[in-house]
Amino acid sequence: MGSALKKSSFDKYAAYGAAVQIPQNEAKFLNSLYKNANGAEPTTLREDFCGTFAICCEWAKLGASKQAFGLDIDPEPLAYGMKHYLAKLKPAQQRRVQALERDVLGCNLIRADVVCALNFSYFAFHARSTLVDYFRSCRRSLNRNGLFVVDTFGGPQHGEPSVDTKRLPGMTYYFEQEHFDPINNRTRFSIHFKPKAARRRKRAFTYDWRMWSIPEIRDAMLDAGFSSVDVYWEGTARNGRGSGRFSKRDKGEPCQVWVAYVVGRK
Ligand SMILES: C[S@@+](CC[C@H](N)C(=O)[O-])C[C@H]1O[C@@H](n2cnc3c(N)ncnc32)[C@H](O)[C@@H]1O
């Protein structure tokens, strides 16, 4: 993490990467979901809302057969990923990654064995009809036995404004829920950073989201034609916090904040 943060100009993507992403774990998790479901290795990944397409780059490292496509509407994070992540791969790995400036609501999405929409990015869709249309086009673009993987979060803490603070080497990270409207589940989140010995970077990233519950996501996937939908719930570590390990579950347990994956099978 540190290098980009030590420079005099603040690098918001480096800070985000350090605070929020563990792309190597995500790539391995997606690979193992498919392997466990189908008894075979997946080849192609499409990372929707890919931002800096860090997961695509980790996917390419998993083997010579792996190919990854990232789609994002914003050229800025794509350019960052080219310079800081793609450029660090071996030439053969680089040739198996493509990042494209595309709207995921467009037609003819690239076909893949696994499609993911992570870091809650599809919360940007506020209407159920848009969510179902997007899920439907993801299902269509999956190869046979393909999986569509999204993450989600919730819990009573998110029914009102709150701030989560994480101290990291070289900076403090804040995930602030600035607003929540229980009538339509619309919410506004911001990410702020306070680098050591530098001014606070307020609202480095902002999100106007609708928080979709697990039953809503499951129903939307089933309406979009997925043959089955599974929920992967996070285990609890000894200190009572999330363990970072997810397993298929039919029942969760109440907690202030939870994170889960919802997986649709074509
Ligand atoms: C919460 S960020 C997540 C980025 C990335 N998945 C990550 O974890 O670093 C959401 C991303 O979705 C992109 N985005 C928003 N609407 C989009 C759309 N309709 N099509 C493609 N990308 C979109 C934004 O440009 C932004 O990079």
XYZ file of C-alpha atoms and ligand atoms in Angstrom:
293
model
C 0.000 0.000 0.000
C 2.380 2.587 1.359
C 4.342 3.744 -1.699
C 1.604 5.696 -3.441
C 0.504 7.186 -0.133
C 3.982 8.401 0.739
C 4.176 10.589 -2.344
C 3.289 14.226 -1.803
C 0.209 14.059 -4.050
C -2.521 11.901 -2.591
C -3.420 8.802 -4.659
C -7.069 8.010 -3.941
C -7.036 4.719 -5.871
C -4.007 3.453 -3.958
C -5.717 4.430 -0.704
C -8.956 2.709 -1.776
C -7.019 -0.408 -2.798
C -5.287 -0.564 0.576
C -8.439 0.024 2.607
C -11.105 -1.866 0.695
C -9.749 -4.474 -1.703
C -8.097 -7.871 -1.361
C -8.323 -8.735 -5.068
C -6.201 -11.902 -4.860
C -8.665 -13.364 -2.323
C -11.651 -12.353 -4.491
C -10.138 -13.986 -7.592
C -9.434 -17.222 -5.675
C -12.901 -17.189 -4.114
C -14.611 -16.773 -7.514
C -12.477 -19.556 -8.965
C -13.304 -21.926 -6.100
C -17.050 -21.178 -6.259
C -17.113 -22.299 -9.886
C -14.844 -25.300 -9.246
C -16.995 -26.507 -6.351
C -20.189 -26.044 -8.387
C -18.968 -27.664 -11.604
C -15.955 -29.838 -10.745
C -13.916 -28.004 -13.384
C -11.812 -24.860 -13.580
C -13.441 -21.743 -15.031
C -11.571 -19.980 -17.804
C -13.171 -16.602 -18.343
C -14.087 -13.941 -15.785
C -15.999 -10.765 -16.496
C -15.655 -8.155 -13.750
C -18.523 -5.653 -14.091
C -18.107 -2.195 -12.489
C -14.422 -3.150 -12.459
C -12.938 0.253 -11.546
C -9.195 -0.401 -11.585
C -9.855 -4.053 -12.632
C -7.646 -5.390 -9.863
C -9.595 -8.680 -9.733
C -9.077 -9.238 -13.488
C -5.327 -8.856 -12.983
C -5.325 -11.375 -10.107
C -7.471 -13.769 -12.164
C -4.855 -13.758 -14.955
C -2.244 -14.858 -12.395
C -4.235 -17.999 -11.503
C -3.135 -19.925 -14.594
C -2.228 -19.820 -18.264
C -5.807 -20.616 -19.327
C -7.354 -17.717 -17.432
C -8.791 -14.783 -19.337
C -10.433 -11.700 -17.790
C -12.533 -8.805 -19.041
C -13.286 -5.723 -16.971
C -16.101 -3.285 -17.765
C -16.445 0.192 -16.302
C -18.146 3.341 -17.476
C -15.440 5.668 -16.098
C -12.142 5.969 -18.011
C -10.263 7.337 -14.974
C -10.057 4.155 -12.834
C -9.494 2.095 -16.001
C -6.467 4.239 -16.875
C -5.222 3.864 -13.279
C -5.509 0.084 -13.509
C -3.584 0.009 -16.815
C -0.701 1.942 -15.284
C -0.571 0.457 -11.798
C -1.904 -3.118 -12.027
C -1.851 -4.345 -15.645
C 1.640 -2.994 -16.242
C 2.930 -5.103 -13.302
C 1.779 -8.401 -14.824
C 4.010 -10.608 -16.951
C 3.514 -9.989 -20.713
C 1.685 -13.316 -21.160
C -0.685 -12.446 -18.303
C -1.253 -8.938 -19.681
C -2.397 -10.402 -22.985
C -5.171 -12.285 -21.162
C -6.689 -9.165 -19.544
C -8.845 -6.619 -21.317
C -10.411 -3.590 -19.625
C -13.115 -1.801 -21.578
C -14.970 1.461 -21.106
C -18.537 0.139 -21.243
C -21.887 0.575 -19.557
C -22.908 -2.756 -18.005
C -26.503 -1.887 -18.969
C -25.493 -1.997 -22.642
C -26.312 -5.005 -24.803
C -24.143 -7.905 -25.912
C -22.081 -8.201 -22.766
C -18.916 -10.296 -23.146
C -19.519 -13.995 -22.443
C -17.827 -15.565 -19.444
C -17.844 -18.553 -17.068
C -18.019 -16.258 -14.052
C -19.451 -12.733 -13.973
C -19.025 -10.653 -10.828
C -20.364 -7.299 -9.653
C -18.512 -6.559 -6.413
C -18.115 -3.855 -3.830
C -21.889 -3.424 -3.977
C -21.636 -1.533 -7.270
C -25.052 -2.646 -8.558
C -26.576 -0.739 -5.583
C -26.293 2.152 -8.096
C -29.433 0.710 -9.707
C -32.358 2.094 -7.753
C -35.297 0.595 -9.652
C -36.104 -3.106 -9.467
C -36.811 -3.162 -13.224
C -33.247 -1.947 -13.926
C -31.809 -4.485 -11.485
C -33.714 -7.370 -13.076
C -32.785 -6.215 -16.627
C -29.124 -6.136 -15.618
C -29.304 -9.553 -13.920
C -31.083 -10.950 -16.997
C -28.392 -9.747 -19.379
C -25.734 -11.174 -17.029
C -27.487 -14.562 -17.096
C -27.679 -14.483 -20.901
C -23.992 -13.675 -21.189
C -22.895 -16.582 -18.985
C -21.518 -19.742 -20.554
C -23.204 -23.032 -19.678
C -23.115 -23.699 -15.905
C -21.812 -20.188 -15.416
C -22.078 -18.279 -12.136
C -23.056 -14.694 -11.417
C -21.628 -13.414 -8.132
C -22.577 -10.241 -6.278
C -21.779 -9.082 -2.771
C -24.130 -7.266 -0.442
C -24.156 -5.873 3.072
C -26.637 -4.713 5.669
C -27.606 -4.913 9.319
C -29.310 -2.560 11.782
C -26.275 -0.234 11.851
C -27.109 0.769 8.290
C -30.607 1.969 9.160
C -29.160 5.305 10.278
C -26.099 7.519 9.703
C -22.856 5.970 10.974
C -19.093 6.006 10.398
C -16.805 2.967 10.258
C -13.182 3.825 10.952
C -10.184 1.677 10.089
C -6.612 2.588 11.038
C -4.114 1.408 8.431
C -0.374 1.924 8.002
C 0.014 5.502 6.827
C -3.627 6.564 6.974
C -7.068 6.267 8.516
C -10.019 5.182 6.384
C -13.608 6.307 7.033
C -16.705 4.736 5.493
C -19.488 7.138 6.336
C -23.178 6.565 5.822
C -24.394 10.126 5.496
C -28.057 9.513 4.896
C -30.637 6.723 4.890
C -34.271 6.874 3.775
C -36.225 3.864 5.106
C -39.107 4.477 2.696
C -37.060 3.598 -0.392
C -33.819 2.248 1.148
C -31.858 4.979 -0.637
C -28.617 5.804 1.109
C -25.563 8.000 0.606
C -22.101 6.729 1.519
C -18.781 8.524 1.351
C -15.216 7.328 1.744
C -12.802 9.751 3.412
C -9.081 9.290 4.091
C -6.772 10.971 6.557
C -3.189 10.309 5.468
C -0.603 10.696 8.258
C 0.849 14.206 8.215
C -1.436 15.387 5.418
C -4.859 16.952 5.240
C -8.018 14.885 5.336
C -9.423 13.896 1.917
C -13.189 14.250 2.364
C -15.493 12.404 -0.011
C -12.733 10.852 -2.118
C -15.491 8.478 -3.270
C -19.254 8.979 -2.933
C -22.104 6.566 -3.605
C -25.837 7.135 -4.104
C -27.101 3.645 -3.465
C -30.251 1.687 -2.879
C -29.563 -0.998 -0.306
C -30.959 -4.239 -1.687
C -31.731 -6.957 0.864
C -30.730 -10.592 0.314
C -34.345 -11.733 -0.325
C -34.785 -8.905 -2.861
C -31.571 -9.879 -4.671
C -32.495 -13.563 -4.637
C -35.987 -12.838 -6.026
C -34.573 -10.517 -8.701
C -32.094 -13.225 -9.795
C -34.831 -15.861 -9.946
C -37.038 -13.462 -11.955
C -34.084 -12.893 -14.291
C -34.052 -16.631 -15.018
C -31.240 -18.015 -12.846
C -31.889 -21.693 -12.144
C -30.817 -21.438 -8.497
C -29.501 -18.824 -6.102
C -27.232 -19.478 -3.110
C -26.143 -17.237 -0.265
C -22.610 -17.350 1.155
C -22.572 -16.012 4.709
C -19.462 -14.880 6.594
C -18.231 -16.896 9.572
C -17.376 -15.293 12.920
C -13.798 -14.983 14.172
C -12.834 -15.469 17.851
C -12.925 -11.714 18.425
C -16.554 -11.684 17.291
C -15.810 -9.920 14.005
C -16.267 -11.353 10.506
C -13.747 -14.098 9.742
C -13.434 -13.302 6.023
C -14.462 -16.916 5.286
C -17.790 -17.474 3.545
C -19.851 -20.642 3.354
C -23.130 -21.601 1.713
C -25.936 -21.108 4.248
C -29.739 -21.175 4.355
C -29.879 -19.231 7.604
C -27.823 -16.286 8.881
C -27.705 -14.783 12.343
C -28.582 -11.255 13.405
C -25.663 -8.857 13.679
C -25.092 -5.110 13.559
C -23.322 -5.294 10.187
C -23.011 -8.255 7.877
C -21.527 -8.940 4.442
C -22.613 -11.783 2.149
C -22.283 -13.054 -1.407
C -25.309 -14.012 -3.492
C -24.558 -16.433 -6.327
C -26.876 -17.129 -9.252
C -26.358 -20.224 -11.369
C -27.314 -20.131 -15.049
C -18.008 1.040 -5.946
S -16.996 1.273 -7.391
C -16.314 -0.353 -7.449
C -15.101 -0.499 -8.309
C -14.484 -1.896 -8.257
N -15.442 -2.956 -8.417
C -13.734 -2.041 -6.976
O -14.092 -2.775 -6.101
O -12.710 -1.369 -6.852
C -18.220 1.320 -8.656
C -17.715 1.407 -10.086
O -18.829 1.198 -10.963
C -18.671 2.030 -12.121
N -20.012 2.138 -12.748
C -21.110 2.769 -12.265
N -22.161 2.588 -13.097
C -21.712 1.813 -14.130
C -22.324 1.266 -15.296
N -23.615 1.481 -15.569
N -21.573 0.504 -16.129
C -20.260 0.278 -15.846
N -19.633 0.768 -14.757
C -20.336 1.523 -13.911
C -18.071 3.312 -11.567
O -17.410 4.039 -12.578
C -17.122 2.768 -10.498
O -15.830 2.563 -11.003
